[in-house]
CSV table of C-alpha atoms and ligand atoms in Angstrom, one decimal:
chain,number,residue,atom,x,y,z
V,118,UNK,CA,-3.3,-10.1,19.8
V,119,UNK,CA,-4.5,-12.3,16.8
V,120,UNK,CA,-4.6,-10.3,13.8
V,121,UNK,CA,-5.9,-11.3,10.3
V,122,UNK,CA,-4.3,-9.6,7.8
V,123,UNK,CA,-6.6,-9.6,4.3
V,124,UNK,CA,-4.2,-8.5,1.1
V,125,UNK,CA,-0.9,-9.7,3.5
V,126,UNK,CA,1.2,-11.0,0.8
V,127,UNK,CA,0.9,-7.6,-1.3
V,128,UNK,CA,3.4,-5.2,-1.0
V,129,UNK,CA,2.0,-2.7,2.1
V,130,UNK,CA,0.6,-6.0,3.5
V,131,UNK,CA,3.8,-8.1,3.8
V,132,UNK,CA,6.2,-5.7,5.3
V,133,UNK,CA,3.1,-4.7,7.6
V,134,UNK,CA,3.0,-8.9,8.9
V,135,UNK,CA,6.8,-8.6,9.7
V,136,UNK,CA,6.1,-5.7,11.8
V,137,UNK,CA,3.1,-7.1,13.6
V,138,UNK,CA,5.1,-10.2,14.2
V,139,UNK,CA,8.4,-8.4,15.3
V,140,UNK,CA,5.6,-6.3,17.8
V,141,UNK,CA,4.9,-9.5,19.3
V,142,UNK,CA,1.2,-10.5,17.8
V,143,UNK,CA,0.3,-13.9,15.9
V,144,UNK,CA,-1.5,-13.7,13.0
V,145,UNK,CA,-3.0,-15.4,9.7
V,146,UNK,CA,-2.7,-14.4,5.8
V,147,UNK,CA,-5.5,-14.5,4.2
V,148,UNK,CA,-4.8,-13.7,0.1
V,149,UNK,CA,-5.7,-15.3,-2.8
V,150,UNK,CA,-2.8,-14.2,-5.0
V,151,UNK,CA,-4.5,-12.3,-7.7
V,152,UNK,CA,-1.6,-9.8,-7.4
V,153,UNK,CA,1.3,-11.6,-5.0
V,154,UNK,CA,3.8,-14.3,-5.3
V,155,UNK,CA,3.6,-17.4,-3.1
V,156,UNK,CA,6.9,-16.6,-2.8
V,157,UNK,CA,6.3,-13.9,-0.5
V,158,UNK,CA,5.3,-16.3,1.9
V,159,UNK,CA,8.6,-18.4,1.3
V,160,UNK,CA,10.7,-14.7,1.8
V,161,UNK,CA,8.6,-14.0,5.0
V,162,UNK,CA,9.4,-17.2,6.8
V,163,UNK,CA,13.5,-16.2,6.1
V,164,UNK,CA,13.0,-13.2,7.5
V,165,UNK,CA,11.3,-13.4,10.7
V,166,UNK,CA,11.8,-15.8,13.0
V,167,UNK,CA,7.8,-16.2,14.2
V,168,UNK,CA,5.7,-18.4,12.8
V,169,UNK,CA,2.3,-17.8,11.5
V,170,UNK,CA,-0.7,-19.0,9.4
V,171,UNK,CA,-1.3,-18.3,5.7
V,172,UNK,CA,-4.7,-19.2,4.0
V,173,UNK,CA,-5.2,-18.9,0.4
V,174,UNK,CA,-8.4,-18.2,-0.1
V,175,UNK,CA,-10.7,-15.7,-2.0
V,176,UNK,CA,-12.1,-12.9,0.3
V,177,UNK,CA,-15.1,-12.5,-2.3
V,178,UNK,CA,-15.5,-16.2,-0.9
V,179,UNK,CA,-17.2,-15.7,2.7
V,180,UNK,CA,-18.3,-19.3,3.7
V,181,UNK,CA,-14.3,-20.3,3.0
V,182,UNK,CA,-13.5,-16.9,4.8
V,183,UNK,CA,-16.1,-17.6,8.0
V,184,UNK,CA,-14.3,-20.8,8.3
V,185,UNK,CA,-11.0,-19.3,8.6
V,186,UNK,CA,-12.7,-16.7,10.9
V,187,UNK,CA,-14.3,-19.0,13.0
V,188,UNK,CA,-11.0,-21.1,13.7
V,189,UNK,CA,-8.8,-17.9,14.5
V,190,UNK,CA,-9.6,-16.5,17.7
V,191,UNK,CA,-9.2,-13.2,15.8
V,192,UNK,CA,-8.8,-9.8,18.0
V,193,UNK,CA,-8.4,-7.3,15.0
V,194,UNK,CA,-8.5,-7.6,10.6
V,195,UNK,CA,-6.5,-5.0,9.3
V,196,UNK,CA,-8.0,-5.2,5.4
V,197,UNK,CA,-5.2,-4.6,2.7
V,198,UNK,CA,-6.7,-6.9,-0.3
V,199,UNK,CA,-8.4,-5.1,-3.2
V,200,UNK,CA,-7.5,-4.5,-6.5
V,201,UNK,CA,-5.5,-0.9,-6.8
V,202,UNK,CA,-4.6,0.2,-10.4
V,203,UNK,CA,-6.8,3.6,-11.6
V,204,UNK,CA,-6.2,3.2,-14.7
V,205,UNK,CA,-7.5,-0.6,-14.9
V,206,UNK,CA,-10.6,0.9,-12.9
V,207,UNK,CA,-11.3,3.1,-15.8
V,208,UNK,CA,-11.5,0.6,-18.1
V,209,UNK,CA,-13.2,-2.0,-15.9
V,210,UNK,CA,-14.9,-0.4,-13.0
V,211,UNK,CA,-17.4,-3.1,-12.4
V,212,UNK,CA,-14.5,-5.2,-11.7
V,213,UNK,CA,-13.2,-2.8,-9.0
V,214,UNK,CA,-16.7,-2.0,-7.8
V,215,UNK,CA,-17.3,-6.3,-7.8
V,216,UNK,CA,-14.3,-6.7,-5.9
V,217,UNK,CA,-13.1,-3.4,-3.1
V,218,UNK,CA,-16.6,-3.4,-2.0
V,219,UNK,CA,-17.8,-7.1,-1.5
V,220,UNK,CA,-14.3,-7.7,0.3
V,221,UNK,CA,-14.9,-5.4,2.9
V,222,UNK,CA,-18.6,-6.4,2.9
V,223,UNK,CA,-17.7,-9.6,3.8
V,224,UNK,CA,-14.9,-9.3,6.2
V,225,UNK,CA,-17.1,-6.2,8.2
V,226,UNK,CA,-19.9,-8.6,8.4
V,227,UNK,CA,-17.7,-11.5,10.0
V,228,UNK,CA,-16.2,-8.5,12.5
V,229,UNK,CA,-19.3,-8.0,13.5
V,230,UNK,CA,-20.6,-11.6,13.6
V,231,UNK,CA,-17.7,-12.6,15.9
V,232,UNK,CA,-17.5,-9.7,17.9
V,233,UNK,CA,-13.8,-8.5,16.2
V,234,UNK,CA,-13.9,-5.1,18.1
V,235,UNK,CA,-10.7,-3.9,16.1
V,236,UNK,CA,-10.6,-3.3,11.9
V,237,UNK,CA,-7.9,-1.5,10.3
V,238,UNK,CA,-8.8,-0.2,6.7
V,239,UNK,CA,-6.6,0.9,3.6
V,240,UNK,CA,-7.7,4.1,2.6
V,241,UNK,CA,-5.9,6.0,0.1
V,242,UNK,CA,-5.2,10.1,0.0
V,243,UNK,CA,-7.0,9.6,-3.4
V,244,UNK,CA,-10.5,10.2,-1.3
V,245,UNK,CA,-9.3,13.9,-1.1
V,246,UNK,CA,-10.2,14.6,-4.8
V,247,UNK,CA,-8.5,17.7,-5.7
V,248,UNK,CA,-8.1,19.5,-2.5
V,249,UNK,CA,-5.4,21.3,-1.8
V,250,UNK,CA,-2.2,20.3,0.6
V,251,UNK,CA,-2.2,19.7,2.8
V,252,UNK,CA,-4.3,17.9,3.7
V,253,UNK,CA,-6.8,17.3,6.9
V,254,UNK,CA,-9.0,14.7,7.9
V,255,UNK,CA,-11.9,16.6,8.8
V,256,UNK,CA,-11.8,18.2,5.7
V,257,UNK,CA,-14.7,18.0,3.0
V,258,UNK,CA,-14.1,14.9,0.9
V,259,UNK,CA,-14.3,16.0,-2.7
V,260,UNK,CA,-15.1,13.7,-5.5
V,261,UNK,CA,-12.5,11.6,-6.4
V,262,UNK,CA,-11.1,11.2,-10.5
V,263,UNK,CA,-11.8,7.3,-10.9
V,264,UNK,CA,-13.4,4.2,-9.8
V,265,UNK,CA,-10.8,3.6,-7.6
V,266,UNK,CA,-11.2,6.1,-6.0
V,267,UNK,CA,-14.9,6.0,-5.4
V,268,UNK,CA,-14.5,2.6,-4.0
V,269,UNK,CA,-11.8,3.5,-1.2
V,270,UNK,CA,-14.6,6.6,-0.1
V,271,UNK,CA,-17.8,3.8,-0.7
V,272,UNK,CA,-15.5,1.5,1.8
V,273,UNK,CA,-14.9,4.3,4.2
V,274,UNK,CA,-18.7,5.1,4.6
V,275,UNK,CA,-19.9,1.5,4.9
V,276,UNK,CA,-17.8,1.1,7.7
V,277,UNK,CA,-18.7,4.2,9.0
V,278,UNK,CA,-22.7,3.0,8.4
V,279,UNK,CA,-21.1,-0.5,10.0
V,280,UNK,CA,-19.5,1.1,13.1
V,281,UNK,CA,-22.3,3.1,14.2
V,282,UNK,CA,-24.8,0.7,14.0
V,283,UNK,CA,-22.7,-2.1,16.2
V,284,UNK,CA,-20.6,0.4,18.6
V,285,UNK,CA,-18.6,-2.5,20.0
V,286,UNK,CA,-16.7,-2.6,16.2
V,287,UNK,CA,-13.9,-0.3,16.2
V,288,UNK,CA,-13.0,1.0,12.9
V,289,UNK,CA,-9.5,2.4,11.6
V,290,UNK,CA,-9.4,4.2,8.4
V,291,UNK,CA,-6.1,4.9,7.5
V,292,UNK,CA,-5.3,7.1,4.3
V,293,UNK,CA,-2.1,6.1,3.0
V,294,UNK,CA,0.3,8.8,0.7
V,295,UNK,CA,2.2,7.9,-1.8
V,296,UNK,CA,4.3,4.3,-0.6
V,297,UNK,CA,7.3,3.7,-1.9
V,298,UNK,CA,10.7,1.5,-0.5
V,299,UNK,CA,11.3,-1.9,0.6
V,300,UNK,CA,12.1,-3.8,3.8
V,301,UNK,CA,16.0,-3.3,4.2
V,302,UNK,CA,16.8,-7.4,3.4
V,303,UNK,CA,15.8,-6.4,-0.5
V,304,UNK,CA,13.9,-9.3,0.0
V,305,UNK,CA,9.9,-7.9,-0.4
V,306,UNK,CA,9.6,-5.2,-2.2
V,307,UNK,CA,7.2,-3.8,-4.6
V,308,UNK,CA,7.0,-5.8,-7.2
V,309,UNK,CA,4.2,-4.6,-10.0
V,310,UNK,CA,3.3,-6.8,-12.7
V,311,UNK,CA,4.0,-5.5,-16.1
V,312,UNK,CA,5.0,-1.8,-17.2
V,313,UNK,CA,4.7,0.1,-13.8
V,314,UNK,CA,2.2,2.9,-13.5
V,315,UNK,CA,3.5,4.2,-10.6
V,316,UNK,CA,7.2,6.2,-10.2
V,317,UNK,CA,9.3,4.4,-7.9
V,318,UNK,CA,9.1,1.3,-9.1
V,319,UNK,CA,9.7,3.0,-13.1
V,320,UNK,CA,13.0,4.4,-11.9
V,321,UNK,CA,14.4,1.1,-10.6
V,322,UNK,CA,13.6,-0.6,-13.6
V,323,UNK,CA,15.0,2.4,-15.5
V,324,UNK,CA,18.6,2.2,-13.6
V,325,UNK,CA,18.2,-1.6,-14.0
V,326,UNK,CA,17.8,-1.3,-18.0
V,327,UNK,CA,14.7,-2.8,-18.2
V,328,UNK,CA,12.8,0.8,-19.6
V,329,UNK,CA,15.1,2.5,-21.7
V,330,UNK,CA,14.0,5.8,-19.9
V,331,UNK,CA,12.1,7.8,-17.7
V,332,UNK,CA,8.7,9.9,-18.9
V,333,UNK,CA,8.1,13.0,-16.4
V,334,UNK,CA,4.7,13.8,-16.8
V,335,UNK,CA,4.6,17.3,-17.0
V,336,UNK,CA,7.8,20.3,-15.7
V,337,UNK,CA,5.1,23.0,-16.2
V,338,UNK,CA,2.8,22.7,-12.7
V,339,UNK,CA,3.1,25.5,-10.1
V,340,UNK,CA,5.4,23.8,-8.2
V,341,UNK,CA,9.4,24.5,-7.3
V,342,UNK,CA,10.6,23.1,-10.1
V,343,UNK,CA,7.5,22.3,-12.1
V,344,UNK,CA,6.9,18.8,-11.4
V,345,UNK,CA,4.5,17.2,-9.5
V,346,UNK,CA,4.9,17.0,-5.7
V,347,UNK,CA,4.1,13.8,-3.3
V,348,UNK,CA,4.2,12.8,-0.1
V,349,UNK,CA,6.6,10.0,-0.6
V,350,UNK,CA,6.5,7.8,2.4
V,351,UNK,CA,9.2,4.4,3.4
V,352,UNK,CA,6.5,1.3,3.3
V,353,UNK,CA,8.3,0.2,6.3
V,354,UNK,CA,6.9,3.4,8.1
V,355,UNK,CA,3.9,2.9,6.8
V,356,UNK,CA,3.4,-0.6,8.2
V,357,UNK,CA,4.8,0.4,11.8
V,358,UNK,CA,1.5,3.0,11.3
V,359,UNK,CA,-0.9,-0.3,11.2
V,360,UNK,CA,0.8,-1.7,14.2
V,361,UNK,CA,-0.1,1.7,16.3
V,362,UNK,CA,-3.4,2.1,14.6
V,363,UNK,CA,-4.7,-1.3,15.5
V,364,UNK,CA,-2.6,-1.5,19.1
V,365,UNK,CA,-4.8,1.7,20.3
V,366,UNK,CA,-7.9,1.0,18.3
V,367,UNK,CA,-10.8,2.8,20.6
V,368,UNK,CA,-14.5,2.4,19.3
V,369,UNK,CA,-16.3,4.5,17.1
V,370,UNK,CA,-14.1,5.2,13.8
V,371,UNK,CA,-11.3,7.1,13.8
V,372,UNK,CA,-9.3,8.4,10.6
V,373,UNK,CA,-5.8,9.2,10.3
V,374,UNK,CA,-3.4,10.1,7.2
V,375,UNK,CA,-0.3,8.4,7.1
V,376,UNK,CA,2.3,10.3,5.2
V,377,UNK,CA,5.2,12.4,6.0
V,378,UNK,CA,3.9,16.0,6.2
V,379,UNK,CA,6.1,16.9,3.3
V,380,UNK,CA,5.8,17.1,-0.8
V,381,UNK,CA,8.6,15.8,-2.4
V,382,UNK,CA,9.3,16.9,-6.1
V,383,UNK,CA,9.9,14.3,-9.2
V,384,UNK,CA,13.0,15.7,-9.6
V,385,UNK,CA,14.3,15.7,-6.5
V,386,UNK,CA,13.3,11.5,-5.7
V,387,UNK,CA,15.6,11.4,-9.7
V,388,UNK,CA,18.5,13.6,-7.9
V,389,UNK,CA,18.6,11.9,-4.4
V,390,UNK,CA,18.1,8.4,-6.7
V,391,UNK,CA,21.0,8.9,-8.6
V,392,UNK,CA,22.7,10.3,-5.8
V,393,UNK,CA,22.7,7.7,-3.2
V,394,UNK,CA,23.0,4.9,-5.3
V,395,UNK,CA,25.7,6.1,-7.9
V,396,UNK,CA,23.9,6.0,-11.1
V,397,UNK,CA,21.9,8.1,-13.7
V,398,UNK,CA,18.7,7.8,-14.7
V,399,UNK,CA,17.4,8.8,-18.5
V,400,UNK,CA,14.5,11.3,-18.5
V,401,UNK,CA,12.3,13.4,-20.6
V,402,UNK,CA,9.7,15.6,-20.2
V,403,UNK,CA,6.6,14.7,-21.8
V,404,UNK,CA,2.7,16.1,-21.2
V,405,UNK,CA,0.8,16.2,-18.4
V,406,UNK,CA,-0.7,12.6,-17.3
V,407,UNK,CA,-4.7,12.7,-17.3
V,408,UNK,CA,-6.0,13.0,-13.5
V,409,UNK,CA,-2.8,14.3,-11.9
V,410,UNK,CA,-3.0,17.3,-9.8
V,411,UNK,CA,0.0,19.4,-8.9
V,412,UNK,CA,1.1,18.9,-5.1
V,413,UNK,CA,-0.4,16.1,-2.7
V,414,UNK,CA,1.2,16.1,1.1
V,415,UNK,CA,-0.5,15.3,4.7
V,416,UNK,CA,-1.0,17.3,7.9
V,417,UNK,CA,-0.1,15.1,10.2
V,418,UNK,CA,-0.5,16.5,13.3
V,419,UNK,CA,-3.7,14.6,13.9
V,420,UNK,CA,-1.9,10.5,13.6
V,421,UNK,CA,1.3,12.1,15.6
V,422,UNK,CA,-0.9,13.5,19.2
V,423,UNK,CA,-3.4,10.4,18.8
V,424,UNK,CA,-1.6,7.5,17.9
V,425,UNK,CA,2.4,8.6,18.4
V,426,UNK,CA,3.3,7.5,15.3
V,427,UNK,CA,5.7,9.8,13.3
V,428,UNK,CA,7.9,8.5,10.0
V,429,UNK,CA,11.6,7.7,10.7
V,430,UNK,CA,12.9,6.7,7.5
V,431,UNK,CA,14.0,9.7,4.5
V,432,UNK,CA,14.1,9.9,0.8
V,433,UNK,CA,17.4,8.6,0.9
V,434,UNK,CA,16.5,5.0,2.4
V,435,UNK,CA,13.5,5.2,0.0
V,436,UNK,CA,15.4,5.3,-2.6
V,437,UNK,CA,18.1,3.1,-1.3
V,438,UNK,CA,16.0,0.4,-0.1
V,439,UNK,CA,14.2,0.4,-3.6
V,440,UNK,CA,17.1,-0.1,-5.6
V,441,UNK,CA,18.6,-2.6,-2.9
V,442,UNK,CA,15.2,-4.9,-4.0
V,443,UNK,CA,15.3,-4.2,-7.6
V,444,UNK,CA,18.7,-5.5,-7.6
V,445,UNK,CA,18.0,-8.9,-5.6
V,446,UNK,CA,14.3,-9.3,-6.5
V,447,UNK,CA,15.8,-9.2,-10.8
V,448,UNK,CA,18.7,-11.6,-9.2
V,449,UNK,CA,16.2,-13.9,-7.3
V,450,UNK,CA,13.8,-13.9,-11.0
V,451,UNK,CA,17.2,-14.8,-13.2
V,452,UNK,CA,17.8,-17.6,-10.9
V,453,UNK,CA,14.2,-18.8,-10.9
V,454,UNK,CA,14.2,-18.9,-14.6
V,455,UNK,CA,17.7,-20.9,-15.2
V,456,UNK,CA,16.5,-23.8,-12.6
V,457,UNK,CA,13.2,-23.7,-15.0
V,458,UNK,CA,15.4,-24.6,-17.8
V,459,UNK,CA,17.8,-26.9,-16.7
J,937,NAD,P1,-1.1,-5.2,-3.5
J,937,NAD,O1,-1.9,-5.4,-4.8
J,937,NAD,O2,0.3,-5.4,-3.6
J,937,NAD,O3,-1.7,-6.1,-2.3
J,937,NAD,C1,-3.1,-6.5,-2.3
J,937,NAD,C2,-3.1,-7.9,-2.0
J,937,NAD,O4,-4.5,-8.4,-1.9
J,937,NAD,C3,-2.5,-8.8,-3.0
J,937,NAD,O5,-1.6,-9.8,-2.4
J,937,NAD,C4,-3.7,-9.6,-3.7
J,937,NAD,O6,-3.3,-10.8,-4.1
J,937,NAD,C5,-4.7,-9.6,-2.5
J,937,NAD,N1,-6.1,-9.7,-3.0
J,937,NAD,C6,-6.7,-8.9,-3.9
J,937,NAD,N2,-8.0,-9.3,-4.0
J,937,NAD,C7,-8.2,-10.3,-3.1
J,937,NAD,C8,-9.3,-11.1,-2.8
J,937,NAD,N3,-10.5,-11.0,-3.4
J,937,NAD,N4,-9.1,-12.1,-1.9
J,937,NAD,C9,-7.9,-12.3,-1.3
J,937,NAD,N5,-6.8,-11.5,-1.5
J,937,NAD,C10,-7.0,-10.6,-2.5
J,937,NAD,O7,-1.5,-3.7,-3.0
J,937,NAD,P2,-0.8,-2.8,-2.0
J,937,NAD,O8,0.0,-1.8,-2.7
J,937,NAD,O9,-0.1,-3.7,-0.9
J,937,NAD,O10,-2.0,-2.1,-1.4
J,937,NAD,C11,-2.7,-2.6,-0.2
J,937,NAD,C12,-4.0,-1.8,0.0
J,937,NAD,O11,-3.7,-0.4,0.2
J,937,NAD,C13,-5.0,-1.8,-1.2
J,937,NAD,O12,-6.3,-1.8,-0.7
J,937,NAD,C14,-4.7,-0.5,-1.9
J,937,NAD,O13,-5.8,0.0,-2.6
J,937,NAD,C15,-4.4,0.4,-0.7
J,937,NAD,N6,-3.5,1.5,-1.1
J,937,NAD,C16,-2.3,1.3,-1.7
J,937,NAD,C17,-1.5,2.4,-2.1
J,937,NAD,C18,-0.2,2.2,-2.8
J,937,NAD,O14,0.4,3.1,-3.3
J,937,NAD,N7,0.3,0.9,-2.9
J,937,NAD,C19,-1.9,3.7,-1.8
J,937,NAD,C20,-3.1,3.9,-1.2
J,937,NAD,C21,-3.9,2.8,-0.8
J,938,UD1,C1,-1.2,7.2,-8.0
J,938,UD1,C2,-2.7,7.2,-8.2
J,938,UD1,C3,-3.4,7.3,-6.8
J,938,UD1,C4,-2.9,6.1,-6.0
J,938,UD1,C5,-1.3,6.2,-5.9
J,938,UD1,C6,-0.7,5.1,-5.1
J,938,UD1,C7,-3.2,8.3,-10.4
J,938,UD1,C8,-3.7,9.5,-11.1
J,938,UD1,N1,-3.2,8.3,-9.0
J,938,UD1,O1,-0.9,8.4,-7.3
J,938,UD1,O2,-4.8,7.2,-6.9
J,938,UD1,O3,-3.4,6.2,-4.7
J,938,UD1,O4,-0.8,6.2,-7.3
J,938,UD1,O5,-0.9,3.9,-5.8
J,938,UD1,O6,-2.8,7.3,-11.0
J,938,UD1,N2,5.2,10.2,-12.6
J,938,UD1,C9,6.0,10.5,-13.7
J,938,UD1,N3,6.3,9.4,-14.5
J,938,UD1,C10,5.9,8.2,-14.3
J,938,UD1,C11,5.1,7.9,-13.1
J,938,UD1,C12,4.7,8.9,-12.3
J,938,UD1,O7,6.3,11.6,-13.9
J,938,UD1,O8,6.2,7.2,-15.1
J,938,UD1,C13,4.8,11.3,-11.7
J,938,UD1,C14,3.3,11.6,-11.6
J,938,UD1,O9,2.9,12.5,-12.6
J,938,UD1,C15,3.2,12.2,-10.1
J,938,UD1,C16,4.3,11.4,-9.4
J,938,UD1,O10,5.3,11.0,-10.4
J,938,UD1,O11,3.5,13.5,-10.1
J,938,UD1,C17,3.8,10.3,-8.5
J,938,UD1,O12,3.1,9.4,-9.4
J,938,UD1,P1,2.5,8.0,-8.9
J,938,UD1,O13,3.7,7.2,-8.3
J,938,UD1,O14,1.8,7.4,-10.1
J,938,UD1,O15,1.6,8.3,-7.8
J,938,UD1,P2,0.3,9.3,-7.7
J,938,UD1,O16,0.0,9.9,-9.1
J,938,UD1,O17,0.5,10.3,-6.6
């Protein structure tokens, strides 16, 4: 199949494109950089040995985007691109509002316009509000805590609204737990600009001395030992559950969580962190971060029977594939910057 991959140079949507490729399918990058390196695209072409197309182009753009379209000969979009920080959706939601929901306007509208029967969306566990794990897909959605949030649930009932009213579209929605890990050449990783908000790529940069120390966000929730639980899930997993999504895409929408099935403590990621890779990591316990809610893990029963898709990567290789990118991604920068000032 051809696949157009929206978002691929971000960090679920480039190890996704080496797994679509390595599956045998063609496809074309469309990203505009707002949150990638061109570099990614530079890192790809090492890795895999397929060729492919990459576009840079605005997604918010759709007479550039229709042309790119129209060229392709496209069988499926699997839509990664968006804009994904809560906290920057707090203090500019018409941003995120502006940009989620007129990117999957646009690309849903050319699916339907050249017959695309197959979309794959990324949803986010987020739409689950504050129910508790684990967590179902034919559960209640309950309100979700930010603008991010609402705009991942807006996405999922517009192509709902999409897919009913043009049956031969196909629609995907896939809600992702919490990502972490690399590829295992270190080569793509996540690589967040800025202080990171999120707690995999804090601890590398912690063990790499670039934060002096780690801030826990709370050791007093109902939990085992008081700090928050996530279903932590290898990114590499996570793309291999695009490829099966979009492989057995069947009309109508279907909606699958992609996570492990199991909560993994705070702690426990620090411990199996400093564990497999030999090093210690600084912590304190501070308050409570605003929004968080104690324990977040899938069912998933449902993705497994339908789609055959099960995780086969621990917290171990998270942990050890993150550290493995830290380590060549900071290597890769320091080089980068010396050839800038010779
Ligand atoms: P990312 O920011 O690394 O990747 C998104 C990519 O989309 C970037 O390369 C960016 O440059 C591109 N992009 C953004 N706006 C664009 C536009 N208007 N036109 C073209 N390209 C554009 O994010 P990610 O972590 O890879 O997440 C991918 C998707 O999965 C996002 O929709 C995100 O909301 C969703 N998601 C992510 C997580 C997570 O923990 N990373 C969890 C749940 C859901
Ligand atoms: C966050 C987002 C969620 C998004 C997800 C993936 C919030 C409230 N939620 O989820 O919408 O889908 O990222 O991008 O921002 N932690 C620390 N110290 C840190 C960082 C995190 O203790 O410096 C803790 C958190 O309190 C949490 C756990 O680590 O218990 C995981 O946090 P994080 O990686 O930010 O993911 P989520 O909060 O699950």
């Amino acid at each position: 199949m051809h696949i157009l991959v929206s978002g691929g140079l971000g960090y679920i949507g480039s190890h996704t494109c080496l797994v679509l490729l390595e599956a045998g399918h063609t496809i074309s990058i469309v990203d505009n950089l707002i949150n990638s390196k061109i570099e990614t695209l530079e890192k790809l072409r090492i890795i895999s040995t397929s060729d492919f197309q990459f576009y840079q182009c605005d997604i918010l753009d759709y007479e550039h985007l229709e042309t790119i379209v129209h060229e392709g000969n496209v069988d499926g979009i699997i839509h990664f691109a968006g804009l994904k920080s809560v906290g920057e959706s707090v203090s500019n939601p018409l941003e995120y509002y502006r940009v989620n929901l007129n990117t999957t306007i646009n690309l849903t509208r050319l699916a339907v316009k050249y017959k695309i029967p197959r979309f794959v969306f990324s949803s986010s566990a987020t739409v689950y509000g504050s129910a508790k794990s684990p967590l179902v897909e034919s559960q209640k959605l309950l309100p979700t805590t930010n603008p991010y949030g609402e705009t991942k649930a807006m996405c999922e009932k517009i192509l709902n609204d999409a897919s009913q009213a043009n049956p031969n579209l196909g629609v995907t929605l896939l809600r992702y737990f919490n990502p972490i890990g690399a590829h295992e050449s270190g080569l793509i990783g996540e690589n967040p600009n800025g202080t990171p908000n999120n707690l995999m790529p804090y601890i590398t940069q912690v063990a790499k001395g670039k934060l002096e120390k780690l801030k826990i966000f709370g050791n007093d929730y109902p939990t085992n030992d008081g700090t928050g639980v996530r279903d932590f899930i290898h990114v590499m997993d996570l793309a291999k559950g695009h490829v099966a999504a979009i492989e057995k895409q069947k009309s109508g929408v279907q909606v699958y969580n992609l996570g492990t099935g199991k909560g993994t403590s705070v702690l426990e990621i620090i411990k199996t962190f400093e564990r497999v890779n030999n090093l210690e990591i600084p912590y304190e316990f501070i308050e409570r971060r605003n929004g968080d809610i104690a324990e977040v893990y899938a069912n998933v029963l449902k993705v497994g029977k339908e789609l055959g898709w099960k995780t086969e990567r621990n917290i171990e290789d998270m942990c050890r594939d993150a550290w493995r990118f830290e380590n060549q991604n900071s290597q890769y920068e320091e080089e980068k910057f010396s050839e800038l000032w010779k």
